[in-house]
Tab-separated table of C-alpha atoms in Angstrom:
chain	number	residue	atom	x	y	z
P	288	UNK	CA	21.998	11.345	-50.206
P	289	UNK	CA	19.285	13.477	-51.741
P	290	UNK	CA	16.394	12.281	-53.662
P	291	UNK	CA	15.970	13.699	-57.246
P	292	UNK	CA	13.243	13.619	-59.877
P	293	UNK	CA	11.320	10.430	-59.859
P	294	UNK	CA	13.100	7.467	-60.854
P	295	UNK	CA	16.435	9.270	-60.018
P	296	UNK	CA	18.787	10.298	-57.138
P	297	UNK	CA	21.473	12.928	-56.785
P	298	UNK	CA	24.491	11.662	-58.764
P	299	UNK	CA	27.444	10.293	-55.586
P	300	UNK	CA	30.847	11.340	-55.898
P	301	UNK	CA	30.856	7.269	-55.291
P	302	UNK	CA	33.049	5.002	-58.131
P	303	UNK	CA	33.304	1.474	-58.461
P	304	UNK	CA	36.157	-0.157	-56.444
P	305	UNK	CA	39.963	0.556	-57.059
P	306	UNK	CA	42.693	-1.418	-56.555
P	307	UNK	CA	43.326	1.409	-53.986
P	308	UNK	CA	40.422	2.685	-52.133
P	309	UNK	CA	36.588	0.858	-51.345
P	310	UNK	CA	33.950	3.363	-51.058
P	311	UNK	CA	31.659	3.078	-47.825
P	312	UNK	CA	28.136	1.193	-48.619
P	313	UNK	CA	25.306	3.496	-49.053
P	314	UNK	CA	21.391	3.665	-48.394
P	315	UNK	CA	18.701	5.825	-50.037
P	316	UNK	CA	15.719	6.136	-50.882
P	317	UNK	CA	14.604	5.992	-54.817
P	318	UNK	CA	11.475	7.485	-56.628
P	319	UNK	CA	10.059	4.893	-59.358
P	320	UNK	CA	9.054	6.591	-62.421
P	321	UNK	CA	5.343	6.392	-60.785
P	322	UNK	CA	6.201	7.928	-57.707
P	323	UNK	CA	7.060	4.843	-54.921
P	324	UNK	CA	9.713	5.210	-52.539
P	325	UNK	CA	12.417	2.373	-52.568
P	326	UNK	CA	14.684	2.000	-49.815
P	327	UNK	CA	17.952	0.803	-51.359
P	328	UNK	CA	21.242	-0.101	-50.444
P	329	UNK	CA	24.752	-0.256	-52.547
P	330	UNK	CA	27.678	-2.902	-51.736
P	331	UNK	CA	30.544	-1.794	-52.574
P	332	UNK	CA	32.985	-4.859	-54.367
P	333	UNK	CA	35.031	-6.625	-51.914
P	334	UNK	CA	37.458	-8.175	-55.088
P	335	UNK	CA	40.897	-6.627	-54.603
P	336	UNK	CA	43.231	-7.421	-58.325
P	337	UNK	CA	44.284	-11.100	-59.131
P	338	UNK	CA	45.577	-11.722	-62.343
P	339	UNK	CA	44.263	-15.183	-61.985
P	340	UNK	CA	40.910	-14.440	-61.964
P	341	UNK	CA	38.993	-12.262	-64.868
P	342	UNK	CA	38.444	-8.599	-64.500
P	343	UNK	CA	35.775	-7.659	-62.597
P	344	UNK	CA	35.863	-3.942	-63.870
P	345	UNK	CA	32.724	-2.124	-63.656
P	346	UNK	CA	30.210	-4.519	-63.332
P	347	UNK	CA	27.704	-4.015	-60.255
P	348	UNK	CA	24.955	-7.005	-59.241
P	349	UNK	CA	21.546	-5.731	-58.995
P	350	UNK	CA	19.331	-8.226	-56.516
P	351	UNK	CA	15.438	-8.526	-57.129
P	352	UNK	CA	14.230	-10.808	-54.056
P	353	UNK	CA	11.539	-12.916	-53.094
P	354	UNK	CA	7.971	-12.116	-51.951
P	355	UNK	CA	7.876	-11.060	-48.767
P	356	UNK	CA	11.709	-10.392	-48.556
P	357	UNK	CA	13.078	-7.449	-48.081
P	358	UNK	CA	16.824	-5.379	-48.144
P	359	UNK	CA	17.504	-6.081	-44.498
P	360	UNK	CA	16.214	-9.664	-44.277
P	361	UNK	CA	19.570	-12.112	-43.385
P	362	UNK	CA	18.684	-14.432	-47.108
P	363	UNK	CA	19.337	-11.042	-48.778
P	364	UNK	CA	22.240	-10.005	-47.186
P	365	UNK	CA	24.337	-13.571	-47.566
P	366	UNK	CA	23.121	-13.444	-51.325
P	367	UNK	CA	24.335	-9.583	-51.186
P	368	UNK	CA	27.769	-10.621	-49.114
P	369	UNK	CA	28.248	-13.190	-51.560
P	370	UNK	CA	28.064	-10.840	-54.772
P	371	UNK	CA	30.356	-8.255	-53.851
P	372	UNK	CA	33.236	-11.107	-54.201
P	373	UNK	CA	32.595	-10.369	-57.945
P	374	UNK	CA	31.213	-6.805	-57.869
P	375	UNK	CA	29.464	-3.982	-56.502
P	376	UNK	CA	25.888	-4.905	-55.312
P	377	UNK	CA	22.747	-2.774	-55.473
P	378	UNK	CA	19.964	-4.705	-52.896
P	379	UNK	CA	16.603	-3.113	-52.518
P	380	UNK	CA	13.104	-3.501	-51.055
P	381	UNK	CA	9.825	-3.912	-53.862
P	382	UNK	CA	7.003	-1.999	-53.262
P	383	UNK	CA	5.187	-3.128	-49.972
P	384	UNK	CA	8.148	-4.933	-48.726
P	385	UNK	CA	9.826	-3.702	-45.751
P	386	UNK	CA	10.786	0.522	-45.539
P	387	UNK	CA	9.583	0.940	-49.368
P	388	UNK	CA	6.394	3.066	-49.900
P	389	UNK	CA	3.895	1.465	-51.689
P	390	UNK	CA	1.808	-1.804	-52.027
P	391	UNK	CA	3.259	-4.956	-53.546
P	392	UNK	CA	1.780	-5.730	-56.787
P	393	UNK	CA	3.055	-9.587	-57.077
P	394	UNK	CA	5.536	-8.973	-59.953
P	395	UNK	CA	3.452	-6.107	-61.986
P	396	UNK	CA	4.676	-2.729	-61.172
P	397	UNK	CA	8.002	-4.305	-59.796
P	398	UNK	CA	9.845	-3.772	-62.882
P	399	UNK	CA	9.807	0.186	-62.411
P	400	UNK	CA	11.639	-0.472	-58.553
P	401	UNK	CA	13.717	-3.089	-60.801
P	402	UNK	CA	14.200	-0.004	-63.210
P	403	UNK	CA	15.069	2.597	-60.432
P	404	UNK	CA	17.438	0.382	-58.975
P	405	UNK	CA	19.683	-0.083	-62.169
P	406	UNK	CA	19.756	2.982	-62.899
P	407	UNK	CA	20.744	4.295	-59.376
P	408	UNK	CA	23.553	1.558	-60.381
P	409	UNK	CA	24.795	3.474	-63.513
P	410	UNK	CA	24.410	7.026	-61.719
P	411	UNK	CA	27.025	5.209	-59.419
P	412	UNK	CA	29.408	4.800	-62.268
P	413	UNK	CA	29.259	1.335	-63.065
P	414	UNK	CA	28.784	0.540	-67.130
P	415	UNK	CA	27.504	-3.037	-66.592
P	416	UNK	CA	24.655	-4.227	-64.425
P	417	UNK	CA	23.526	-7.734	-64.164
P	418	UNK	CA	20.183	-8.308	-63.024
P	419	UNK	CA	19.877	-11.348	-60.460
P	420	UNK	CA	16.157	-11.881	-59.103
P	421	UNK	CA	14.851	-14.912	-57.105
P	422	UNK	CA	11.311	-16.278	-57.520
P	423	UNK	CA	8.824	-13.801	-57.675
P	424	UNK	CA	11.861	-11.311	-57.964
P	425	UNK	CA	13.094	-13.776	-61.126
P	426	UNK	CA	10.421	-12.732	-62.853
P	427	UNK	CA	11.022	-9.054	-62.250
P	428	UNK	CA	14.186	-9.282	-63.986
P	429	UNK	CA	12.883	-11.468	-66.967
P	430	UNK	CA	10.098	-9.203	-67.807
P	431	UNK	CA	12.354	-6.169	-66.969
P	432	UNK	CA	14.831	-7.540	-69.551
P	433	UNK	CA	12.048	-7.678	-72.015
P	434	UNK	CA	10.877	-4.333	-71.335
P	435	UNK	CA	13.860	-2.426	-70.598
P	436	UNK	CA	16.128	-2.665	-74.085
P	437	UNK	CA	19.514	-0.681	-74.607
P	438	UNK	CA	17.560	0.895	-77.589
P	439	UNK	CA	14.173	1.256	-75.937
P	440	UNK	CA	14.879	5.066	-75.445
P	441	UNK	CA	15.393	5.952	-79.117
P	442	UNK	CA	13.033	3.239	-80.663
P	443	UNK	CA	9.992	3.738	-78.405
P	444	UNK	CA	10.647	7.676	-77.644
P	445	UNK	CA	10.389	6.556	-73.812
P	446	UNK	CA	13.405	8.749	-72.247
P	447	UNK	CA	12.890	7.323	-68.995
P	448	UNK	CA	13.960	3.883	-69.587
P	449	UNK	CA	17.573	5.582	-70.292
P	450	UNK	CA	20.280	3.442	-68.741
P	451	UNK	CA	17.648	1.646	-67.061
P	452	UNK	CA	18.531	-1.725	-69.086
P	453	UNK	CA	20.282	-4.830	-68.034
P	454	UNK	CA	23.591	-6.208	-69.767
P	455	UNK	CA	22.959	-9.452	-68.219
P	456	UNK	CA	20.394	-10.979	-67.037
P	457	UNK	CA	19.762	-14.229	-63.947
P	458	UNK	CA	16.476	-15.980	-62.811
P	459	UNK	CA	16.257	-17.891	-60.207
P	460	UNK	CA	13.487	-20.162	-59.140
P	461	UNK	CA	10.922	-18.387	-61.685
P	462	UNK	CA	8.115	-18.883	-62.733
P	463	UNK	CA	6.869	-19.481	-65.884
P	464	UNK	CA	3.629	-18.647	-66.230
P	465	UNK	CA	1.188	-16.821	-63.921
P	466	UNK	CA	-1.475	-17.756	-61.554
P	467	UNK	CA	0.338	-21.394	-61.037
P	468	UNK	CA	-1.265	-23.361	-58.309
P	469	UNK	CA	-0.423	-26.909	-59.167
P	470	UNK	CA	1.858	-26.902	-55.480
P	471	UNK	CA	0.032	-26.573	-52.071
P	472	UNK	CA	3.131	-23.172	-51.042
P	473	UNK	CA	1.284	-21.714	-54.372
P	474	UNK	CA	-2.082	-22.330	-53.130
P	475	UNK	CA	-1.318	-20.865	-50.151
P	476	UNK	CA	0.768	-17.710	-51.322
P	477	UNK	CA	-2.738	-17.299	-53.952
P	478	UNK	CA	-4.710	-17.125	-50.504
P	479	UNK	CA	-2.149	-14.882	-49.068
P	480	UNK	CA	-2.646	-12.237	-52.240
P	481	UNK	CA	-6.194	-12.649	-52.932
P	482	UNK	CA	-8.102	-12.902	-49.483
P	483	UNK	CA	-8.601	-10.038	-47.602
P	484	UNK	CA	-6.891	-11.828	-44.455
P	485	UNK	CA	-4.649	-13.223	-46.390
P	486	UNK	CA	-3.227	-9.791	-46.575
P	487	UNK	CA	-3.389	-9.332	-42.833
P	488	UNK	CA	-1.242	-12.242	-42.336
P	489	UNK	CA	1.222	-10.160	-45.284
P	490	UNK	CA	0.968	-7.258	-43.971
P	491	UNK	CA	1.320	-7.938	-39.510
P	492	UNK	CA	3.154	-11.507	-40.269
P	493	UNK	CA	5.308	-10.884	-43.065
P	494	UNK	CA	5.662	-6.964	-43.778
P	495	UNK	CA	4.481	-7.240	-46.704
P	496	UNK	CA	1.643	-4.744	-47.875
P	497	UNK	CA	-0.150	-6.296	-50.814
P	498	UNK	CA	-2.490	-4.481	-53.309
P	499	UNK	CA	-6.240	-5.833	-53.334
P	500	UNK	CA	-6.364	-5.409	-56.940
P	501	UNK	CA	-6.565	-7.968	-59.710
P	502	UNK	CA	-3.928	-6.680	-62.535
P	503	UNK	CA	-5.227	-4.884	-65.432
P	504	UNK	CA	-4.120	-5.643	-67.703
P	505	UNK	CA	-2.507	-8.899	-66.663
P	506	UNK	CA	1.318	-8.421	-67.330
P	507	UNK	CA	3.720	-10.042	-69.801
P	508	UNK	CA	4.197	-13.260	-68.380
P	509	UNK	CA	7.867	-14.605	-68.044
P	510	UNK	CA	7.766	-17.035	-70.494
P	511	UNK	CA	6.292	-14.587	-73.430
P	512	UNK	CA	9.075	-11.424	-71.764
P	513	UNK	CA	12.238	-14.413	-72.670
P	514	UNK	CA	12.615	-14.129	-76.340
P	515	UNK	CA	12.759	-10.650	-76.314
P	516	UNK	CA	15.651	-10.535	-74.224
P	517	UNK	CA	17.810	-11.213	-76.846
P	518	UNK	CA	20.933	-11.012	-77.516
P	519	UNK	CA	21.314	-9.931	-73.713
P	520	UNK	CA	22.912	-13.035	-71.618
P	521	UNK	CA	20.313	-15.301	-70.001
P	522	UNK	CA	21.163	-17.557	-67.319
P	523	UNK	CA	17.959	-19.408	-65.487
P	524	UNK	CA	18.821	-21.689	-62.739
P	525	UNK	CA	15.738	-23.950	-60.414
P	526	UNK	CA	16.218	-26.454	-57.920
P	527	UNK	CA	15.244	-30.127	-58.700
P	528	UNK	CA	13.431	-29.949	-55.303
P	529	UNK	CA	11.808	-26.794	-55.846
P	530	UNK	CA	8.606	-27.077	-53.913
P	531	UNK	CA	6.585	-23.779	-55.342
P	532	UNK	CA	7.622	-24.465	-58.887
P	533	UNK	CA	8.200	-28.081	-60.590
P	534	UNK	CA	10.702	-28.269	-63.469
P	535	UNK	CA	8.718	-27.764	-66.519
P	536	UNK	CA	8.606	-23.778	-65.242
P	537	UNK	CA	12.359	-23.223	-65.905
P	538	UNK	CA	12.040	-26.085	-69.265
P	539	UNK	CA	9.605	-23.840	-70.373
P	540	UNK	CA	11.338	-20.655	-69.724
P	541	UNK	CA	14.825	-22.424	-71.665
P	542	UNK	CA	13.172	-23.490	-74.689
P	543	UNK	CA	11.390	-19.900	-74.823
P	544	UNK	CA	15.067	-18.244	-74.894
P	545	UNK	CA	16.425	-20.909	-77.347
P	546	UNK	CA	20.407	-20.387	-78.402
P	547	UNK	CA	21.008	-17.106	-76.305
P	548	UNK	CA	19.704	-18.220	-72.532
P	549	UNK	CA	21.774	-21.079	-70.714
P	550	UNK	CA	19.215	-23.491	-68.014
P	551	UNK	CA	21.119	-24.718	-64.778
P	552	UNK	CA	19.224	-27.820	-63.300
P	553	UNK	CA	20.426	-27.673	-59.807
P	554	UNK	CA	20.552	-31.418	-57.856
P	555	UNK	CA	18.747	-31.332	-54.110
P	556	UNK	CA	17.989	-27.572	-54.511
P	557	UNK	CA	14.922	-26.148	-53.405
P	558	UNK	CA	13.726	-22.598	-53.605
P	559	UNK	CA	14.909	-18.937	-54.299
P	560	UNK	CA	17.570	-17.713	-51.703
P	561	UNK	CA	16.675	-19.709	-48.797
P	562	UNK	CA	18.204	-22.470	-51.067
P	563	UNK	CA	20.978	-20.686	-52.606
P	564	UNK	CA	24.029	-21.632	-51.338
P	565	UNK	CA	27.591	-20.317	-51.252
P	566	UNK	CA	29.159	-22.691	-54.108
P	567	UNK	CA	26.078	-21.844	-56.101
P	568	UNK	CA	26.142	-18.303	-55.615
P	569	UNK	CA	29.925	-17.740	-56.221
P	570	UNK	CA	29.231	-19.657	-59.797
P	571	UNK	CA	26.881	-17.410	-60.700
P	572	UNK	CA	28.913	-14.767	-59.810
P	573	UNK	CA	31.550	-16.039	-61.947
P	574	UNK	CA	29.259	-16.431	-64.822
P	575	UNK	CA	28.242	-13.071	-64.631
P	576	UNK	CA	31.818	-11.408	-64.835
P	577	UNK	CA	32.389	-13.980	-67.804
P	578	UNK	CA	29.728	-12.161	-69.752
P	579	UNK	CA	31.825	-9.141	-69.794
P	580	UNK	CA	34.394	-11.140	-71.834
């Protein structure tokens, strides 16, 4: 498939699943609205009809990882596999992770691969996108929810974040709040962003390529990007064993979202998709077509 202007690829001939035919997956490469090339893959949906489950329809899954994951790591896949029992799933690498161009930014500059991504997902024909994004990748999708409003385009005169929204919206293992380092994995990932061989060890031990610069400004943090999610469905799950963030992260990020986010306290679970198993994952999937009414 051909690139197009940034932030856009050729429109596929490519629908979402029939009862009849499943399209082939695809790969490409996406241009961000500041010019970084995301390698990106689409799922189609495995569901065939069953009147005894709810329509699946239209909706495609749109997966934000983990630092230092990327599209072809085996976490993403299963949590990929896994999705397109409900839907179609668009996977992709951030910036500085695996093939994509770029240098990882820790969460900032995410949301316009985030933003590429979904709309690659619409250009596909699907009408609903829900945003699933795992740790530093559940941030991604909270701010990205904030930022990226069905309305933006015509309120804020910013064209580019056309069809770029999310109609729902999951975070798991978040943060709350930035520059945590009350857990010794958080101390070290801090080393890992901020020390010149830190970023060795990223780049030759993890494939990660990180930016050496401190964010400015510092970005929305998750916990001030929840309320303006609203009325778009929130679902936040965390482990109960999460060992990078303790529970008041995801209390924090519930009480932020009030009546319109739902928090999922999961027993013996520990981090992002490493920790994610199949029961859990096929619930979430099932909340997520549930949203669609």
């Amino acid at each position: 498939m051909s690139n197009g202007p940034a932030g856009h690829v050729a429109r596929s001939t490519v629908r979402p699943h029939s009862e009849t035919t499943r399209p082939t997956p695809l790969r490409t490469f996406l241009h961000t609205d500041d010019g970084v090339t995301i390698d990106s893959v689409y799922d189609p949906s495995a569901v065939v009809y069953d009147a005894s489950r709810p329509p699946v329809g239209d909706l495609v899954f749109v997966v934000a990882h983990g630092f230092t994951g990327d599209v072809d790591r085996p976490h993403v896949r299963r949590v990929a596999e896994a999705f397109t029992r409900h839907g179609a799933v668009v996977t992709f690498s951030f910036r500085g992770h695996g093939a994509s161009g770029g240098r990882s930014t820790v969460g900032d500059r995410e949301v316009l691969d985030l933003a590429a991504a979904v709309r690659w997902a619409r250009e596909l024909g699907h009408a609903r996108v829900a945003t699933v994004g795992f740790s530093m990748g559940g941030s991604v999708v909270l701010r990205h929810a904030a930022l990226y409003r069905p309305d933006a385009s015509e309120r804020e005169g910013r064209a580019r974040r056309a069809g770029a929204h999310s109609d729902t919206v999951v975070s798991v293992s978040a943060p709350a709040r930035w520059y945590y380092r009350g857990t010794a994995p958080m101390r070290k990932l801090h080393w890992l962003v901020t020390r010149p061989e830190g970023r060795l060890v990223g780049r030759y031990g993890f494939r990660t390529r990180i930016h050496h610069r401190d964010w400015n400004p510092v970005p929305l943090s998750p916990v001030e990007a929840v309320p303006r999610i609203a009325p778009t469905p929130l679902l936040i799950v965390h482990g109960d064993r999460d060992g990078y963030f303790p529970l008041d992260h995801p209390r924090m990020l519930a009480e932020a979202a009030g009546d319109h986010g739902e928090l999922w306290l999961e027993p013996g679970m520990g981090h992002a998709e490493h920790a994610a198993g199949e029961a859990l994952l096929a619930r979430i999937g099932d909340w997520a077509v549930a949203q669609g009414g």
